[in-house]
XYZ file of C-alpha atoms in Angstrom:
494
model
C -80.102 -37.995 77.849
C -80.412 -41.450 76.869
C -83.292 -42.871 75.149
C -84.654 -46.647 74.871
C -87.690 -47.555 73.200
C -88.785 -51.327 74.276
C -91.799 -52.363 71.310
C -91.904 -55.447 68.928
C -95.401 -56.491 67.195
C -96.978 -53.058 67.474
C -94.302 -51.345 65.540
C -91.971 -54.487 64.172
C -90.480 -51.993 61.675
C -89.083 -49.332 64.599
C -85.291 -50.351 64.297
C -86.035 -49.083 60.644
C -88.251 -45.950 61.654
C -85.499 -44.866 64.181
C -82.443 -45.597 62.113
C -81.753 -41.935 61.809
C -82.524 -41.307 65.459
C -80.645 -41.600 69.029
C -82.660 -44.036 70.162
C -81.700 -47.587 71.539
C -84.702 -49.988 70.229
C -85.179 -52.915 72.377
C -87.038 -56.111 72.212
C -90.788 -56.416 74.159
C -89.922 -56.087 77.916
C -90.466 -58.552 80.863
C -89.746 -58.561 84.300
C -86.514 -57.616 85.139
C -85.624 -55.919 82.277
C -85.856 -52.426 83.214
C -83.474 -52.997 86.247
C -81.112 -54.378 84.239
C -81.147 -51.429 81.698
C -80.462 -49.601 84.859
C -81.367 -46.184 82.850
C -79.964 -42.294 84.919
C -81.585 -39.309 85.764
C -82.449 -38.018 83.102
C -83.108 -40.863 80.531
C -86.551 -42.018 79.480
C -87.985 -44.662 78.489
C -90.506 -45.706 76.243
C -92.654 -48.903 76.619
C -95.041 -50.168 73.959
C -94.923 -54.046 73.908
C -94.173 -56.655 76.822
C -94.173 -60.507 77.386
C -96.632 -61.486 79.709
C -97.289 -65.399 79.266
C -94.526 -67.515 78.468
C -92.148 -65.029 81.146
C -93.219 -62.386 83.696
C -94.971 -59.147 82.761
C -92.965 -56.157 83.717
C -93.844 -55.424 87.470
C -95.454 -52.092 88.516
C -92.238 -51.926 91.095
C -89.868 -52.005 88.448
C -91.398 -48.708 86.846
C -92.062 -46.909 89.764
C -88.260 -47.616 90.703
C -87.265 -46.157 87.764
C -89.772 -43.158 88.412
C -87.751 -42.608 92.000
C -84.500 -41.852 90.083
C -85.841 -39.584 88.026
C -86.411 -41.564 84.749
C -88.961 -40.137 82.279
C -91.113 -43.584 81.647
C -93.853 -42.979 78.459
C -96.412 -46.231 77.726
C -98.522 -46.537 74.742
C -100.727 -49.316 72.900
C -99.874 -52.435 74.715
C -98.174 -53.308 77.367
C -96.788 -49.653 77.776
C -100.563 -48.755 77.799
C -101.715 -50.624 80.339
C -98.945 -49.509 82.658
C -99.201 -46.054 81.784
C -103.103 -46.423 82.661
C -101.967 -47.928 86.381
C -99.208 -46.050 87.172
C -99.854 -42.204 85.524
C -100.857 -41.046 89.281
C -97.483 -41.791 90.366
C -95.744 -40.291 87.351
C -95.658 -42.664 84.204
C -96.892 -40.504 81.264
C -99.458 -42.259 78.808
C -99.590 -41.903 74.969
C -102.385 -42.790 72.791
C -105.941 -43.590 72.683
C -105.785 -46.994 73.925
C -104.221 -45.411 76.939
C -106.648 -42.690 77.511
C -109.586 -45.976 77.029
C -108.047 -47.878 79.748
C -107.412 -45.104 81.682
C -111.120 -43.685 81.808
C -112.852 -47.056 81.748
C -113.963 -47.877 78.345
C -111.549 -51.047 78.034
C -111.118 -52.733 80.910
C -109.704 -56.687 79.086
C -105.706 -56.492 79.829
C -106.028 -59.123 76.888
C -107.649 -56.595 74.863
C -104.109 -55.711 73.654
C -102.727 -59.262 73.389
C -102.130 -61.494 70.116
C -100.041 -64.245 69.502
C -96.998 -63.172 66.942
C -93.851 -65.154 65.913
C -90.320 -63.839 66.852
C -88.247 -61.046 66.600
C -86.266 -62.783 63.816
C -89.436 -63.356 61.767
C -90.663 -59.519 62.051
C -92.955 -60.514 64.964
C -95.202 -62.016 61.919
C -98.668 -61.779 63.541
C -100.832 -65.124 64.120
C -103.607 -63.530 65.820
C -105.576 -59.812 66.148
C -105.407 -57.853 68.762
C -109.412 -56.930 69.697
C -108.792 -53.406 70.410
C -107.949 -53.586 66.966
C -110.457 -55.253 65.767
C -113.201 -52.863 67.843
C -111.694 -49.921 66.052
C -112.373 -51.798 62.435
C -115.429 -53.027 63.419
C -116.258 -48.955 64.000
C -115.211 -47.953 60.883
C -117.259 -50.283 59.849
C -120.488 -48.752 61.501
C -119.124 -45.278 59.805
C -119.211 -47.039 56.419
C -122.681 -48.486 57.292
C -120.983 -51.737 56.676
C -122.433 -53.032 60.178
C -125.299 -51.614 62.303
C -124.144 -51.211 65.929
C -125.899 -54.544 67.498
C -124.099 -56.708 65.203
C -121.011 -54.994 65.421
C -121.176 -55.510 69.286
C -122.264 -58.759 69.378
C -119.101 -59.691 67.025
C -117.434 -58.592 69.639
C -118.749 -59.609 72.685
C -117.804 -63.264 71.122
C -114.632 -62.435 70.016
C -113.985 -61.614 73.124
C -115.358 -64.982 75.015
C -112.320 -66.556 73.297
C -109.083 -66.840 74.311
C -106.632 -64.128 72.414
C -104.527 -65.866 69.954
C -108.013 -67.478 68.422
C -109.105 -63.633 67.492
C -108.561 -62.849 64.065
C -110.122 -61.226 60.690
C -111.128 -64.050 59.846
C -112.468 -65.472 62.479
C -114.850 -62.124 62.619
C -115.685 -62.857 59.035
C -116.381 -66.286 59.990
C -118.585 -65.324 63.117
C -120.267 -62.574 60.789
C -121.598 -65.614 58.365
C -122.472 -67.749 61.561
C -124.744 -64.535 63.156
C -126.501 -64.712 59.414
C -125.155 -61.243 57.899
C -126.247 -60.896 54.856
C -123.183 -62.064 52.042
C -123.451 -58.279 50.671
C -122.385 -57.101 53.654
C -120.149 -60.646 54.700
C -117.861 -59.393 51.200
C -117.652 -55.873 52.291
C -116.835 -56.649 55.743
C -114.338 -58.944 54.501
C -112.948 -56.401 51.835
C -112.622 -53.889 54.508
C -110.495 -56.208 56.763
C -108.225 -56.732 54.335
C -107.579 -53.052 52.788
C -108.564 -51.254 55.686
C -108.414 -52.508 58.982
C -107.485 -50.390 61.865
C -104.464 -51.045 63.089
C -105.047 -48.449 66.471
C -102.122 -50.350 68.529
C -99.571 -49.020 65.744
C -100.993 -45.507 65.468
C -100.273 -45.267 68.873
C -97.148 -46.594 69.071
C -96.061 -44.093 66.441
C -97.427 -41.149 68.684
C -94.932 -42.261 71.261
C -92.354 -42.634 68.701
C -93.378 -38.593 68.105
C -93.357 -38.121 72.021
C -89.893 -39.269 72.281
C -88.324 -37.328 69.005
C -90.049 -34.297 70.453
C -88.485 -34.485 74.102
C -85.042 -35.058 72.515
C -85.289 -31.798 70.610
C -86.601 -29.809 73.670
C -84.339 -31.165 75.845
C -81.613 -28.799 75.687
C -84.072 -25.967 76.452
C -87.148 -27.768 79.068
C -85.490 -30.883 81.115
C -88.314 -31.401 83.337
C -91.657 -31.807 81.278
C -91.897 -34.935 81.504
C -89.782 -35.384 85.299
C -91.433 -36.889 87.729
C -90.253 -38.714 90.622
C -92.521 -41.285 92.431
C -92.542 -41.264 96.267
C -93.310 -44.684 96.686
C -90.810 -46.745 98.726
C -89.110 -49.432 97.500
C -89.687 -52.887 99.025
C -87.688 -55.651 100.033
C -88.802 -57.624 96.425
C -87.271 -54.158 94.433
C -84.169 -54.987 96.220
C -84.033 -58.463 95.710
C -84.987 -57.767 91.632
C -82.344 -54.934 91.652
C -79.357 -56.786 92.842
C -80.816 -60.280 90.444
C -80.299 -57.921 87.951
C -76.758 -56.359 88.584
C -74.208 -58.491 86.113
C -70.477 -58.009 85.451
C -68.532 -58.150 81.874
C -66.106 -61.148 81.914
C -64.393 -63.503 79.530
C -67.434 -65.682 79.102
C -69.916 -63.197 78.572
C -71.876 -61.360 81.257
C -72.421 -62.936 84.804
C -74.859 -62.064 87.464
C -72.899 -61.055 90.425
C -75.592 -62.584 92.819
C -73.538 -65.664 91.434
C -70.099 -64.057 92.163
C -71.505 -63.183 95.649
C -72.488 -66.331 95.981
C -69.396 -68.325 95.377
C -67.502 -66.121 97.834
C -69.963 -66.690 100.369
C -69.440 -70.632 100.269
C -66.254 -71.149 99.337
C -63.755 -67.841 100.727
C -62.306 -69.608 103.775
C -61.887 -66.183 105.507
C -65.451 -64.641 104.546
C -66.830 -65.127 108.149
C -64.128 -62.269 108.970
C -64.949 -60.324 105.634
C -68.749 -59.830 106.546
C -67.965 -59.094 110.438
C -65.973 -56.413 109.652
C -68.671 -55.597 106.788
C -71.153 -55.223 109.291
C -69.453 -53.630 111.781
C -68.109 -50.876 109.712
C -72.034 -50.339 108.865
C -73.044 -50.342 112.400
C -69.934 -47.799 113.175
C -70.581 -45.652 109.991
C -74.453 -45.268 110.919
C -73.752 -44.727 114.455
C -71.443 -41.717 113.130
C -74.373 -40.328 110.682
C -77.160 -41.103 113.018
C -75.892 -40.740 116.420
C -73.403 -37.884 116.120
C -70.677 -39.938 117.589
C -67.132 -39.174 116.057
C -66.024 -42.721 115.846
C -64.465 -44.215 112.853
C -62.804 -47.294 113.888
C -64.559 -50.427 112.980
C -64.482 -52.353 116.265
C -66.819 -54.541 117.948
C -66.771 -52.496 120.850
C -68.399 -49.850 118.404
C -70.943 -52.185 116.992
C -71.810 -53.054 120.426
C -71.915 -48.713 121.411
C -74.416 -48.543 118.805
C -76.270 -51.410 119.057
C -77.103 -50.157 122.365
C -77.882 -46.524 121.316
C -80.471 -48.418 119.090
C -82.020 -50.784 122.423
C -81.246 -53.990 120.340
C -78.510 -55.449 122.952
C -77.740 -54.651 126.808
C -74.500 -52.978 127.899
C -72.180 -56.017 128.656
C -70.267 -53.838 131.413
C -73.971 -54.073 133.158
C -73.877 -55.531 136.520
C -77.885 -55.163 135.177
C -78.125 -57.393 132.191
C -81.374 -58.739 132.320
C -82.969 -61.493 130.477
C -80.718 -62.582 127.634
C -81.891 -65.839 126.315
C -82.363 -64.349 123.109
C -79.420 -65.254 122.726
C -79.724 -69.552 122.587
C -81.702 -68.608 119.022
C -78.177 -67.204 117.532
C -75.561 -68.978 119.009
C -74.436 -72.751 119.825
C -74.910 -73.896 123.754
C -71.107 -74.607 123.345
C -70.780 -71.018 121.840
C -72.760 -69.327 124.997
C -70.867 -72.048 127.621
C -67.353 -70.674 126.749
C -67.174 -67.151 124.537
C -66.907 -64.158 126.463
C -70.552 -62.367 126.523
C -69.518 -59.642 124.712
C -68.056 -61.642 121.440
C -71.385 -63.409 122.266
C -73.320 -60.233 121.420
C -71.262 -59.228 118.577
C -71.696 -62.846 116.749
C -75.321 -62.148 117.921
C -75.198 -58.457 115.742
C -73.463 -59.912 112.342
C -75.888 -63.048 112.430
C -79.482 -60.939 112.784
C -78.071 -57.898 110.468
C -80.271 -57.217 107.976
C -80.330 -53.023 106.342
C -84.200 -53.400 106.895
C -86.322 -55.757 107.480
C -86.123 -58.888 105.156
C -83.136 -56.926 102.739
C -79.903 -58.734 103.574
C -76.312 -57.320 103.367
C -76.305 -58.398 99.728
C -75.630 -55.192 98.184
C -73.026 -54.259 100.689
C -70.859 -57.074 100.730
C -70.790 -57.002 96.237
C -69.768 -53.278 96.483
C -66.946 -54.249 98.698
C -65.928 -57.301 96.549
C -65.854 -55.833 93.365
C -62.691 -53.996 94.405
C -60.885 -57.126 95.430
C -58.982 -59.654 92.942
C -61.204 -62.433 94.319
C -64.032 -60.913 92.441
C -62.745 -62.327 88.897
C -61.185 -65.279 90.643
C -65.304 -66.202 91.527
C -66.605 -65.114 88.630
C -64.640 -67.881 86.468
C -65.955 -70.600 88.918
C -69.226 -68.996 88.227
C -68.660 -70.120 84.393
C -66.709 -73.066 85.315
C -69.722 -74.176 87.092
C -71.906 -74.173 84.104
C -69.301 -76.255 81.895
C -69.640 -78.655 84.264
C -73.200 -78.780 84.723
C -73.840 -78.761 81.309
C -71.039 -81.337 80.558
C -72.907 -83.380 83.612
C -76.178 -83.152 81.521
C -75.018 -83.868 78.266
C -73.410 -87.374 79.840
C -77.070 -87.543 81.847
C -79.749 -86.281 80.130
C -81.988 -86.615 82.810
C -79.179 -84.666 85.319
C -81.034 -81.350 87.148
C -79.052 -79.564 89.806
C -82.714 -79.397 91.599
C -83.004 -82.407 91.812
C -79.118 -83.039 93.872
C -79.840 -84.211 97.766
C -79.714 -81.432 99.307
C -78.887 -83.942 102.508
C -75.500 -84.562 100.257
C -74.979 -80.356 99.497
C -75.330 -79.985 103.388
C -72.879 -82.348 104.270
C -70.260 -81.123 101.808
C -70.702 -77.477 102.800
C -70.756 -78.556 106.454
C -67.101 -80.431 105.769
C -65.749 -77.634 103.974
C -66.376 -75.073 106.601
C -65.444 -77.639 109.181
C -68.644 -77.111 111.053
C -71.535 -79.396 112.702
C -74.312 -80.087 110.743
C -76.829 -79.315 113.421
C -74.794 -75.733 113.075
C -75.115 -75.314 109.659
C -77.524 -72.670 109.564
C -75.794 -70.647 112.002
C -72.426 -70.462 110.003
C -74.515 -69.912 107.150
C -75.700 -66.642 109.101
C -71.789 -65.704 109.620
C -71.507 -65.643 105.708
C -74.071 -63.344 105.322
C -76.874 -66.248 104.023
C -80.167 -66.129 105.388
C -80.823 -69.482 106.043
C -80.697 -73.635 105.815
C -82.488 -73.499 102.203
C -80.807 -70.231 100.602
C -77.614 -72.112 101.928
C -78.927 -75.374 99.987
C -79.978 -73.287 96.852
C -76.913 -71.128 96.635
C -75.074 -74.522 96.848
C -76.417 -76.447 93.981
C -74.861 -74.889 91.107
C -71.651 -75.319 92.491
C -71.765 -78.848 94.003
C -70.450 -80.528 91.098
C -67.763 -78.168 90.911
C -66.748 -78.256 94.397
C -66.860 -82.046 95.099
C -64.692 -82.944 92.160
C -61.949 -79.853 92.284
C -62.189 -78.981 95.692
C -58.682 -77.364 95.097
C -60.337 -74.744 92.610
C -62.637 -73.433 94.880
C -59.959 -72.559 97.382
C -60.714 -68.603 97.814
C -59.613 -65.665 100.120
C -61.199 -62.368 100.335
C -57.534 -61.180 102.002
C -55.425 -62.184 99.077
C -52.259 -61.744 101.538
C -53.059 -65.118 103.899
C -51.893 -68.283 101.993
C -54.695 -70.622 101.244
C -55.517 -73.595 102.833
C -54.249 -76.585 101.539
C -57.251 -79.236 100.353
C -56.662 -82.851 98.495
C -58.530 -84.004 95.624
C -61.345 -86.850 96.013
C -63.111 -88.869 93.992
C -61.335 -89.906 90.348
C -62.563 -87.126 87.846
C -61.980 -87.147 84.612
C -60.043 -83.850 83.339
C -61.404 -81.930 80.337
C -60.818 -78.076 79.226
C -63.561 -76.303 80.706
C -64.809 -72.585 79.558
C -62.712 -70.801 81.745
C -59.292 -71.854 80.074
C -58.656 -73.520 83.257
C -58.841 -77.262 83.555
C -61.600 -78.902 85.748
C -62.425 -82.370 86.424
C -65.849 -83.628 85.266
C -67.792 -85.891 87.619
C -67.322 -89.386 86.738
C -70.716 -90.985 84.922
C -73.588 -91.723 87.261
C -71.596 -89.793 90.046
């Protein structure tokens, strides 16, 4: 059982704390994060802090996927709180009592837990109070008889009318002096803030601290009280999020293999055949699981036997075909003038294949790759890519890959397939990219790349077929790039 513990301001000393333990700490989480910790069956993890302004909070999605595979997921005092307080019906386990306040109604704010803070470098040094901090202090203060209860609420019913990185001590001081407190009670107010304010976010944070320790030590002998495995289906976004988040080790560093994907989507001369026989062999291997047929032979002719099993196509051997203009969406007129219907209806299966609605064959086609020596090959034009972009933008300052034509991208794309532009979108389809502007956005990194060293960006999938042969344009200037290959640089202004 693995163990990660994601926290920063609530607890800024836990690498400390946890020295002696087996726990991996980890900074506040944002979206994304928790796929690409990519934690087993088994593992759990702990949330406490999370970004939520300057990047995306952690999505709901992301911890119910984790729920699904059987990941223990505990929450407590900040953002792990208020996750733990949405998501505890469907398994997520909450620590602490700002959990159980959210959770039954008495704090409702989500930037009741907020505060500005300083980086992870700098101890998360705090800049502002979080107010369910401050409410706790503010009771004590009541206890103490500090504060009556009207003043003490209307502290912080305008503490709360500001926006979160203005609350602070003393700011409530300040407020306390405006409201016309008494200055007894303004010093003891202000003595208690700064000897004995509440700090309820940490206490809490601890607890889960506790939680974890105690699950590691009864794991050997109770490995399901915390298990719990949501039933909610993943969507098409999880997907997406979960192959954004899948990277690969390589000499540069890590490297997102939507990237890799993408680069042998564009530029593997032979990837048209790659993803037909991708998608057949799905349509073949479902057939087998689904339709209790005993084929195994990734043909078209299968594709097409299932494809009718399933009511998406007619039989072609049909003197009955019926109305099949559906097909003018998927194919060129010169495409349905002279191909043979039934390569007609199998360019019409590997063009509209999708695993379920709106989830492409993304994850398929990097599972097969990653086997193949053309996975490495792409993923040093991946890096090669961003030497030159950032060599581009260091010679341009104002230089944006958004900002390239993407009239220019199609027409390069469209000459290095060898198809018509009007087309474009329809080859794109045979490469397993869903359309004109994924085509465009998949394109821009590599532009640069490909227009000045169109030799380097000569792949195959089937490293046993030679490679076509392609001549340099344009008059680059070479310079060492981070791939220890050499790539030419677009010429200034280019």
């Amino acid at each position: 059982m693995n163990q990660y513990l994601l926290v920063g301001p609530s607890l800024p000393d836990a690498p400390d704390l946890l020295a002696a333990d087996d726990i991996t700490v980890l900074p506040p989480v944002a979206a994304g994060d928790l796929l690409k910790l990519a934690p087993r069956q088994g593992d759990v993890v702990g949330i406490i802090d999370g970004y939520f302004r300057q990047t995306r909070a952690v999505r709901h999605k992301e911890i119910l996927t984790l729920l699904r595979s059987g990941v223990t997921v505990l929450g407590a005092a900040s953002m792990g709180a208020l996750r733990a307080a949405e998501l505890d019906t469907f398994g997520m386990h909450g620590v602490g009592r700002i959990y159980r306040d959210y959770r039954e109604g008495r704090l409702t704010a989500d930037d009741e837990v907020a505060l500005l803070h300083g980086q992870a470098g700098e101890g998360y040094r705090p800049v502002s109070e979080a107010l369910v901090n401050i409410r706790a202090t503010l009771r004590l203060c009541i206890r103490d008889g500090i504060l009556d209860e009207p003043t003490a609420g209307h502290l912080i019913a305008a503490l709360a009318r500001r926006p979160y990185r203005l609350r602070s001590y003393p700011e409530l001081v300040q407020l306390a002096r405006e409201t016309g407190t008494p200055a007894p009670q303004i010093e003891a107010l202000k003595q208690l803030c700064a000897t004995r304010a509440v700090n309820l976010k940490r206490e809490d944070a601890l607890q889960l601290v506790d939680e974890l320790r105690t699950l590691r030590k009864s794991h050997a002998n109770d490995t399901t009280r915390h298990s719990s495995h949501s039933t909610v289906a993943p969507t098409i976004y999880v997907h997406r999020w979960q192959l954004l988040a899948r990277s690969v080790d390589t000499e540069d560093g890590r490297t997102a293999e939507m990237s890799v994907l993408r680069v042998c989507q564009l530029f593997a001369h032979d990837y048209p055949d790659f993803y037909r026989d991708l998608v057949f062999n799905h349509l073949v291997h479902e057939c087998a699981t689904n339709c209790r047929t005993q084929h195994t032979e990734a043909t078209l002719d299968r594709a097409l036997e299932h494809a009718q099993h399933r009511n998406v196509i007619p039989d072609p051997r049909s003197s009955k075909l019926g109305d099949l203009s559906f097909l003018d969406l998927w194919l060129t007129p010169t495409e349905r003038a002279s191909r043979p219907l039934k390569d007609q209806l199998g360019s019409f299966l590997v063009r509209s294949f999708q695993l379920t609605p709106g989830a492409p064959a993304d994850g398929l086609a990097l599972d097969a790759l990653r086997r193949r020596p053309v996975f490495t090959a792409a993923a040093k034009l991946v890096n090669a890519a961003k030497s030159v972009n950032a060599h581009a933008q260091r010679t341009e300052p104002t230089f944006d890959i958004h900002t390239l034509s993407a009239g220019r991208i199609s027409i390069h794309i469209s000459e290095r397939w060898g198809a018509e532009a009007e087309s474009l979108q329809l080859h794109a389809l045979d490469r397993g990219i869903g359309s004109r502007d994924v085509l465009i956005a998949a394109a821009r990194p590599y532009y640069l790349l490909s227009r000045y060293n169109p030799d380097l960006m000569d792949l195959r999938i089937d490293q046993r077929k030679l490679p076509r042969a392609s001549g340099v344009k344009g008059a680059p200037v070479m310079t060492p790039c981070a791939t220890g290959a050499r790539v030419a640089q677009p010429p200034r202004g280019a």
